[in-house]
């Protein structure tokens, strides 16, 4: 039977428009990524946490320490920010990358940071253990192919109005360049509902897992746009089987330059992490810890 996401070739063979991303490639098997000894996928639940944007040395290091101590296994933070308004803070750029490298050296946390522009790919790859491809670049095909060729693990966010199959075809652009290290991320989609920033599509988690062997994580922060929704959405995402969460945290969200209203308060992060860990256990997953943390 030909399913909705498939086409028949002239020879009559059934062919999905994505092949390497398809669950059919490895029936029953799930990809587990290993980034610097940090696992993503399988029975692991991976917490990726940090500020929306790198703003200063103090803010970045303080957040990194807090999230590491609470069990996060990656530090997120944007040095280059894709902003809706050209007048909004665009990130510290090269200096931001330098601060992320310093935070990694101090805490041991691998870095997740966004590539917004092909012209800075080399400097981003110097620091990014995982390259984030933002929702707005999900269909930037030359960028996807270049990240594919780099071999660097990629965190690929679903476009604001993209279908799940479009997300999987975007992943295919990375995979088909010989880079198997792709993490899919549901971050909320545009719907007619204006009460929150985006609509978090939690059905995407089980359905992506049916269609693909790739790990699937959830970003509750950008979906909600509001701090009060971040914990309940995170718990729901963990319980529905997400392989992890990427979440925004700030030592002083009221003073944040970027996305303060949705950022968790750093001093509440440990409690948040425990609630999410408990929810992940419902789906049979345990918090992924790095080798350094496991030895401590
Ligand atoms: C982000 O993670 O900082 C971000 C801009 O996310 P998105 O691409 O999902 O909007
Ligand atoms: Mn943000």
mmCIF file of C-alpha atoms and ligand atoms in Angstrom:
data_model
loop_
_atom_site.group_PDB
_atom_site.id
_atom_site.type_symbol
_atom_site.label_atom_id
_atom_site.label_comp_id
_atom_site.label_asym_id
_atom_site.label_seq_id
_atom_site.Cartn_x
_atom_site.Cartn_y
_atom_site.Cartn_z
ATOM 1 C CA UNK A 1 0.000 0.000 0.000
ATOM 2 C CA UNK A 2 1.299 3.441 -0.858
ATOM 3 C CA UNK A 3 1.157 5.757 2.132
ATOM 4 C CA UNK A 4 0.623 9.498 1.985
ATOM 5 C CA UNK A 5 4.296 10.405 2.139
ATOM 6 C CA UNK A 6 5.346 7.985 -0.576
ATOM 7 C CA UNK A 7 5.469 7.928 -4.344
ATOM 8 C CA UNK A 8 5.717 4.972 -6.674
ATOM 9 C CA UNK A 9 8.691 4.850 -9.044
ATOM 10 C CA UNK A 10 8.252 3.892 -12.696
ATOM 11 C CA UNK A 11 9.368 0.386 -11.788
ATOM 12 C CA UNK A 12 6.498 0.279 -9.312
ATOM 13 C CA UNK A 13 8.719 0.427 -6.231
ATOM 14 C CA UNK A 14 7.409 2.443 -3.327
ATOM 15 C CA UNK A 15 9.759 5.235 -2.397
ATOM 16 C CA UNK A 16 9.541 7.736 0.446
ATOM 17 C CA UNK A 17 10.810 11.248 -0.370
ATOM 18 C CA UNK A 18 13.107 10.775 2.583
ATOM 19 C CA UNK A 19 14.996 7.513 2.848
ATOM 20 C CA UNK A 20 17.817 7.840 5.322
ATOM 21 C CA UNK A 21 15.490 9.562 7.816
ATOM 22 C CA UNK A 22 12.844 6.886 7.427
ATOM 23 C CA UNK A 23 12.075 4.374 10.144
ATOM 24 C CA UNK A 24 11.931 1.773 7.397
ATOM 25 C CA UNK A 25 15.679 1.906 7.012
ATOM 26 C CA UNK A 26 16.156 0.340 10.441
ATOM 27 C CA UNK A 27 12.827 -1.168 11.472
ATOM 28 C CA UNK A 28 12.459 -1.072 15.251
ATOM 29 C CA UNK A 29 15.874 0.516 15.774
ATOM 30 C CA UNK A 30 16.378 4.059 17.026
ATOM 31 C CA UNK A 31 19.408 6.234 16.438
ATOM 32 C CA UNK A 32 21.341 7.160 19.550
ATOM 33 C CA UNK A 33 23.765 10.044 19.116
ATOM 34 C CA UNK A 34 26.906 10.342 21.185
ATOM 35 C CA UNK A 35 28.188 13.902 21.412
ATOM 36 C CA UNK A 36 31.246 14.186 23.642
ATOM 37 C CA UNK A 37 29.953 11.230 25.677
ATOM 38 C CA UNK A 38 26.468 12.762 25.982
ATOM 39 C CA UNK A 39 23.761 10.515 24.634
ATOM 40 C CA UNK A 40 20.706 11.665 22.715
ATOM 41 C CA UNK A 41 17.956 9.186 21.865
ATOM 42 C CA UNK A 42 17.105 5.633 22.923
ATOM 43 C CA UNK A 43 16.343 5.370 26.626
ATOM 44 C CA UNK A 44 18.051 8.703 27.334
ATOM 45 C CA UNK A 45 16.299 11.935 28.183
ATOM 46 C CA UNK A 46 18.555 14.862 27.324
ATOM 47 C CA UNK A 47 18.206 18.286 28.872
ATOM 48 C CA UNK A 48 19.645 21.146 26.830
ATOM 49 C CA UNK A 49 19.398 24.411 28.716
ATOM 50 C CA UNK A 50 20.755 27.923 28.714
ATOM 51 C CA UNK A 51 19.968 31.468 27.734
ATOM 52 C CA UNK A 52 18.257 32.494 24.532
ATOM 53 C CA UNK A 53 21.212 34.716 23.718
ATOM 54 C CA UNK A 54 24.692 35.021 25.131
ATOM 55 C CA UNK A 55 24.590 38.495 26.677
ATOM 56 C CA UNK A 56 27.613 38.656 28.956
ATOM 57 C CA UNK A 57 30.321 36.562 30.572
ATOM 58 C CA UNK A 58 28.596 36.587 33.989
ATOM 59 C CA UNK A 59 25.178 35.665 32.582
ATOM 60 C CA UNK A 60 26.574 32.823 30.469
ATOM 61 C CA UNK A 61 28.837 31.293 33.112
ATOM 62 C CA UNK A 62 26.255 31.612 35.896
ATOM 63 C CA UNK A 63 23.613 29.903 33.767
ATOM 64 C CA UNK A 64 26.015 27.177 32.643
ATOM 65 C CA UNK A 65 26.891 26.276 36.237
ATOM 66 C CA UNK A 66 23.261 26.136 37.326
ATOM 67 C CA UNK A 67 22.080 23.962 34.463
ATOM 68 C CA UNK A 68 25.053 21.602 34.746
ATOM 69 C CA UNK A 69 24.471 21.132 38.469
ATOM 70 C CA UNK A 70 20.794 20.369 37.824
ATOM 71 C CA UNK A 71 21.583 17.613 35.301
ATOM 72 C CA UNK A 72 21.532 19.325 31.917
ATOM 73 C CA UNK A 73 23.946 17.706 29.508
ATOM 74 C CA UNK A 74 24.313 20.561 26.992
ATOM 75 C CA UNK A 75 24.488 24.340 27.244
ATOM 76 C CA UNK A 76 22.430 26.236 24.692
ATOM 77 C CA UNK A 77 22.984 29.895 23.806
ATOM 78 C CA UNK A 78 22.798 32.021 20.714
ATOM 79 C CA UNK A 79 25.735 34.112 19.573
ATOM 80 C CA UNK A 80 23.970 34.887 16.313
ATOM 81 C CA UNK A 81 20.246 35.460 16.764
ATOM 82 C CA UNK A 82 17.562 35.332 14.073
ATOM 83 C CA UNK A 83 15.345 38.266 15.144
ATOM 84 C CA UNK A 84 12.003 39.169 13.653
ATOM 85 C CA UNK A 85 12.841 42.869 13.793
ATOM 86 C CA UNK A 86 16.098 44.113 12.285
ATOM 87 C CA UNK A 87 16.289 46.619 15.167
ATOM 88 C CA UNK A 88 16.309 43.892 17.850
ATOM 89 C CA UNK A 89 19.544 42.619 19.448
ATOM 90 C CA UNK A 90 21.208 40.369 16.894
ATOM 91 C CA UNK A 91 23.617 38.623 19.274
ATOM 92 C CA UNK A 92 27.206 39.207 20.358
ATOM 93 C CA UNK A 93 28.542 37.303 17.359
ATOM 94 C CA UNK A 94 32.157 36.208 17.587
ATOM 95 C CA UNK A 95 32.454 37.422 21.186
ATOM 96 C CA UNK A 96 29.390 35.330 22.071
ATOM 97 C CA UNK A 97 31.044 32.249 20.610
ATOM 98 C CA UNK A 98 34.149 32.963 22.657
ATOM 99 C CA UNK A 99 32.050 33.138 25.840
ATOM 100 C CA UNK A 100 30.377 29.817 24.998
ATOM 101 C CA UNK A 101 33.798 28.221 24.562
ATOM 102 C CA UNK A 102 34.781 29.590 27.963
ATOM 103 C CA UNK A 103 31.599 28.189 29.547
ATOM 104 C CA UNK A 104 32.372 24.793 28.035
ATOM 105 C CA UNK A 105 35.940 24.884 29.316
ATOM 106 C CA UNK A 106 34.683 25.645 32.817
ATOM 107 C CA UNK A 107 31.670 23.332 33.057
ATOM 108 C CA UNK A 108 32.460 20.593 30.556
ATOM 109 C CA UNK A 109 29.065 21.099 28.914
ATOM 110 C CA UNK A 110 29.071 20.676 25.141
ATOM 111 C CA UNK A 111 27.630 23.649 23.271
ATOM 112 C CA UNK A 112 24.467 23.940 21.179
ATOM 113 C CA UNK A 113 24.461 27.181 19.213
ATOM 114 C CA UNK A 114 22.637 28.419 16.141
ATOM 115 C CA UNK A 115 23.996 28.972 12.663
ATOM 116 C CA UNK A 116 21.969 31.774 11.102
ATOM 117 C CA UNK A 117 24.162 32.691 8.162
ATOM 118 C CA UNK A 118 26.420 30.658 5.887
ATOM 119 C CA UNK A 119 29.042 33.406 5.989
ATOM 120 C CA UNK A 120 29.852 32.544 9.620
ATOM 121 C CA UNK A 121 29.766 28.754 9.393
ATOM 122 C CA UNK A 122 33.482 28.320 10.037
ATOM 123 C CA UNK A 123 33.535 30.310 13.247
ATOM 124 C CA UNK A 124 30.338 28.654 14.489
ATOM 125 C CA UNK A 125 31.801 25.199 13.813
ATOM 126 C CA UNK A 126 34.842 26.105 15.901
ATOM 127 C CA UNK A 127 32.616 26.215 18.991
ATOM 128 C CA UNK A 128 29.379 24.322 18.275
ATOM 129 C CA UNK A 129 29.342 20.692 19.384
ATOM 130 C CA UNK A 130 25.806 20.667 18.007
ATOM 131 C CA UNK A 131 24.828 23.154 15.304
ATOM 132 C CA UNK A 132 21.312 24.447 15.756
ATOM 133 C CA UNK A 133 19.393 25.131 12.554
ATOM 134 C CA UNK A 134 16.546 27.404 13.526
ATOM 135 C CA UNK A 135 12.928 27.222 12.497
ATOM 136 C CA UNK A 136 13.474 30.036 10.009
ATOM 137 C CA UNK A 137 16.287 28.169 8.283
ATOM 138 C CA UNK A 138 14.692 24.729 8.189
ATOM 139 C CA UNK A 139 14.290 25.051 4.453
ATOM 140 C CA UNK A 140 17.630 26.743 3.756
ATOM 141 C CA UNK A 141 18.770 23.812 1.656
ATOM 142 C CA UNK A 142 22.335 24.973 0.928
ATOM 143 C CA UNK A 143 22.822 25.489 4.680
ATOM 144 C CA UNK A 144 21.451 22.021 5.468
ATOM 145 C CA UNK A 145 23.761 20.432 2.902
ATOM 146 C CA UNK A 146 26.789 22.331 4.223
ATOM 147 C CA UNK A 147 26.075 21.260 7.801
ATOM 148 C CA UNK A 148 25.681 17.768 6.408
ATOM 149 C CA UNK A 149 29.102 17.946 4.798
ATOM 150 C CA UNK A 150 30.633 19.257 8.037
ATOM 151 C CA UNK A 151 29.645 16.031 9.813
ATOM 152 C CA UNK A 152 28.808 18.032 12.942
ATOM 153 C CA UNK A 153 25.716 16.922 14.913
ATOM 154 C CA UNK A 154 22.742 19.093 13.981
ATOM 155 C CA UNK A 155 19.662 20.118 15.931
ATOM 156 C CA UNK A 156 17.041 20.791 13.284
ATOM 157 C CA UNK A 157 14.005 22.793 14.319
ATOM 158 C CA UNK A 158 10.653 22.442 12.637
ATOM 159 C CA UNK A 159 9.717 25.456 10.520
ATOM 160 C CA UNK A 160 6.958 27.741 11.783
ATOM 161 C CA UNK A 161 4.511 26.366 9.215
ATOM 162 C CA UNK A 162 6.182 23.161 8.113
ATOM 163 C CA UNK A 163 4.659 19.712 8.007
ATOM 164 C CA UNK A 164 6.349 16.727 9.596
ATOM 165 C CA UNK A 165 7.263 15.343 6.193
ATOM 166 C CA UNK A 166 8.839 18.670 5.235
ATOM 167 C CA UNK A 167 10.901 18.476 8.434
ATOM 168 C CA UNK A 168 11.989 14.944 7.560
ATOM 169 C CA UNK A 169 12.935 15.977 4.036
ATOM 170 C CA UNK A 170 14.996 18.836 5.497
ATOM 171 C CA UNK A 171 16.740 16.267 7.730
ATOM 172 C CA UNK A 172 17.374 14.207 4.613
ATOM 173 C CA UNK A 173 19.445 17.064 3.167
ATOM 174 C CA UNK A 174 21.846 16.668 6.118
ATOM 175 C CA UNK A 175 21.777 12.877 6.215
ATOM 176 C CA UNK A 176 22.322 12.497 2.488
ATOM 177 C CA UNK A 177 25.654 14.326 2.781
ATOM 178 C CA UNK A 178 26.878 11.492 4.987
ATOM 179 C CA UNK A 179 26.104 13.078 8.365
ATOM 180 C CA UNK A 180 23.926 10.715 10.437
ATOM 181 C CA UNK A 181 23.842 12.972 13.512
ATOM 182 C CA UNK A 182 20.513 14.760 13.309
ATOM 183 C CA UNK A 183 18.183 15.653 16.189
ATOM 184 C CA UNK A 184 14.654 16.745 15.241
ATOM 185 C CA UNK A 185 12.979 19.466 17.302
ATOM 186 C CA UNK A 186 9.313 20.410 17.621
ATOM 187 C CA UNK A 187 9.139 24.075 18.691
ATOM 188 C CA UNK A 188 5.543 25.083 18.036
ATOM 189 C CA UNK A 189 3.773 25.914 14.806
ATOM 190 C CA UNK A 190 1.590 28.755 13.555
ATOM 191 C CA UNK A 191 -2.108 28.196 14.070
ATOM 192 C CA UNK A 192 -5.093 30.552 14.313
ATOM 193 C CA UNK A 193 -4.807 30.683 18.141
ATOM 194 C CA UNK A 194 -3.368 34.000 19.351
ATOM 195 C CA UNK A 195 -3.426 33.256 23.110
ATOM 196 C CA UNK A 196 0.171 32.008 23.027
ATOM 197 C CA UNK A 197 3.095 32.511 20.708
ATOM 198 C CA UNK A 198 2.870 29.233 18.788
ATOM 199 C CA UNK A 199 0.935 25.985 19.218
ATOM 200 C CA UNK A 200 3.134 23.197 20.568
ATOM 201 C CA UNK A 201 2.340 20.166 18.455
ATOM 202 C CA UNK A 202 2.969 17.304 20.846
ATOM 203 C CA UNK A 203 1.500 14.776 18.440
ATOM 204 C CA UNK A 204 4.594 15.450 16.380
ATOM 205 C CA UNK A 205 6.645 13.458 18.898
ATOM 206 C CA UNK A 206 5.024 10.022 18.524
ATOM 207 C CA UNK A 207 4.326 10.538 14.831
ATOM 208 C CA UNK A 208 7.906 11.571 14.006
ATOM 209 C CA UNK A 209 9.061 8.532 15.943
ATOM 210 C CA UNK A 210 6.827 6.314 13.846
ATOM 211 C CA UNK A 211 8.164 7.804 10.639
ATOM 212 C CA UNK A 212 11.822 8.179 11.586
ATOM 213 C CA UNK A 213 14.532 6.588 13.712
ATOM 214 C CA UNK A 214 16.001 10.009 14.563
ATOM 215 C CA UNK A 215 15.821 11.427 18.106
ATOM 216 C CA UNK A 216 13.006 13.934 18.680
ATOM 217 C CA UNK A 217 13.225 16.722 21.235
ATOM 218 C CA UNK A 218 10.840 19.532 22.192
ATOM 219 C CA UNK A 219 11.367 23.264 22.723
ATOM 220 C CA UNK A 220 8.601 24.444 25.056
ATOM 221 C CA UNK A 221 10.096 27.940 25.479
ATOM 222 C CA UNK A 222 9.644 29.231 21.943
ATOM 223 C CA UNK A 223 6.283 27.522 21.572
ATOM 224 C CA UNK A 224 4.844 29.129 24.694
ATOM 225 C CA UNK A 225 6.517 32.516 24.774
ATOM 226 C CA UNK A 226 5.457 32.514 28.445
ATOM 227 C CA UNK A 227 7.310 31.123 31.444
ATOM 228 C CA UNK A 228 4.185 29.762 33.202
ATOM 229 C CA UNK A 229 3.532 27.297 30.374
ATOM 230 C CA UNK A 230 7.072 25.966 30.128
ATOM 231 C CA UNK A 231 6.895 23.456 33.003
ATOM 232 C CA UNK A 232 3.528 21.895 32.069
ATOM 233 C CA UNK A 233 4.524 21.646 28.402
ATOM 234 C CA UNK A 234 7.887 20.127 29.326
ATOM 235 C CA UNK A 235 6.262 17.522 31.544
ATOM 236 C CA UNK A 236 3.795 16.677 28.781
ATOM 237 C CA UNK A 237 6.583 16.442 26.193
ATOM 238 C CA UNK A 238 8.608 14.122 28.416
ATOM 239 C CA UNK A 239 5.591 11.930 29.165
ATOM 240 C CA UNK A 240 4.684 11.624 25.477
ATOM 241 C CA UNK A 241 8.141 10.199 24.778
ATOM 242 C CA UNK A 242 10.343 13.113 23.708
ATOM 243 C CA UNK A 243 14.054 12.278 23.763
ATOM 244 C CA UNK A 244 14.805 15.581 25.431
ATOM 245 C CA UNK A 245 13.990 19.222 25.951
ATOM 246 C CA UNK A 246 15.756 22.386 24.871
ATOM 247 C CA UNK A 247 14.760 25.143 27.267
ATOM 248 C CA UNK A 248 15.681 28.765 27.950
ATOM 249 C CA UNK A 249 17.055 29.726 31.358
ATOM 250 C CA UNK A 250 18.329 33.090 32.578
ATOM 251 C CA UNK A 251 19.735 34.273 35.939
ATOM 252 C CA UNK A 252 17.559 37.371 35.748
ATOM 253 C CA UNK A 253 14.853 37.021 33.084
ATOM 254 C CA UNK A 254 13.385 40.453 33.843
ATOM 255 C CA UNK A 255 16.621 41.997 32.590
ATOM 256 C CA UNK A 256 17.160 39.607 29.653
ATOM 257 C CA UNK A 257 17.835 41.224 26.300
ATOM 258 C CA UNK A 258 16.097 38.430 24.456
ATOM 259 C CA UNK A 259 13.126 36.160 25.305
ATOM 260 C CA UNK A 260 13.046 37.041 29.040
ATOM 261 C CA UNK A 261 9.271 36.429 29.423
ATOM 262 C CA UNK A 262 9.665 32.760 28.470
ATOM 263 C CA UNK A 263 12.969 32.073 30.219
ATOM 264 C CA UNK A 264 12.966 29.937 33.349
ATOM 265 C CA UNK A 265 14.574 31.560 36.384
ATOM 266 C CA UNK A 266 17.956 29.972 37.022
ATOM 267 C CA UNK A 267 17.228 29.590 40.732
ATOM 268 C CA UNK A 268 14.125 27.514 39.898
ATOM 269 C CA UNK A 269 15.809 25.333 37.318
ATOM 270 C CA UNK A 270 16.813 22.419 39.581
ATOM 271 C CA UNK A 271 13.215 21.948 40.703
ATOM 272 C CA UNK A 272 12.054 22.134 37.084
ATOM 273 C CA UNK A 273 14.624 19.515 36.047
ATOM 274 C CA UNK A 274 13.408 17.076 38.709
ATOM 275 C CA UNK A 275 9.790 17.395 37.560
ATOM 276 C CA UNK A 276 10.788 16.769 33.955
ATOM 277 C CA UNK A 277 12.988 13.826 34.953
ATOM 278 C CA UNK A 278 10.013 12.240 36.750
ATOM 279 C CA UNK A 279 7.824 12.711 33.683
ATOM 280 C CA UNK A 280 10.478 11.195 31.413
ATOM 281 C CA UNK A 281 10.511 8.119 33.663
ATOM 282 C CA UNK A 282 6.845 7.580 32.736
ATOM 283 C CA UNK A 283 8.040 7.085 29.161
ATOM 284 C CA UNK A 284 10.811 4.719 30.303
ATOM 285 C CA UNK A 285 13.613 7.247 29.990
ATOM 286 C CA UNK A 286 16.359 8.290 32.379
ATOM 287 C CA UNK A 287 18.149 11.610 32.439
ATOM 288 C CA UNK A 288 21.245 11.414 30.253
ATOM 289 C CA UNK A 289 24.336 12.432 32.167
ATOM 290 C CA UNK A 290 27.743 13.166 30.780
ATOM 291 C CA UNK A 291 30.754 11.034 31.599
ATOM 292 C CA UNK A 292 32.151 13.697 33.927
ATOM 293 C CA UNK A 293 28.892 13.910 35.876
ATOM 294 C CA UNK A 294 28.541 10.115 35.989
ATOM 295 C CA UNK A 295 32.028 9.774 37.521
ATOM 296 C CA UNK A 296 31.453 12.495 40.119
HETATM 297 C C1 LIG B 1 16.171 29.762 19.574
HETATM 298 O O1 LIG B 1 16.233 28.584 19.933
HETATM 299 O O2 LIG B 1 16.787 30.662 20.154
HETATM 300 C C2 LIG B 1 15.308 30.124 18.425
HETATM 301 C C3 LIG B 1 15.425 31.297 17.807
HETATM 302 O O3 LIG B 1 14.435 29.173 18.108
HETATM 303 P P1 LIG B 1 13.454 28.993 16.834
HETATM 304 O O4 LIG B 1 14.339 28.873 15.635
HETATM 305 O O5 LIG B 1 12.711 27.747 17.164
HETATM 306 O O6 LIG B 1 12.564 30.203 16.792
HETATM 307 MN MN1 LIG B 2 14.914 32.507 22.260
#
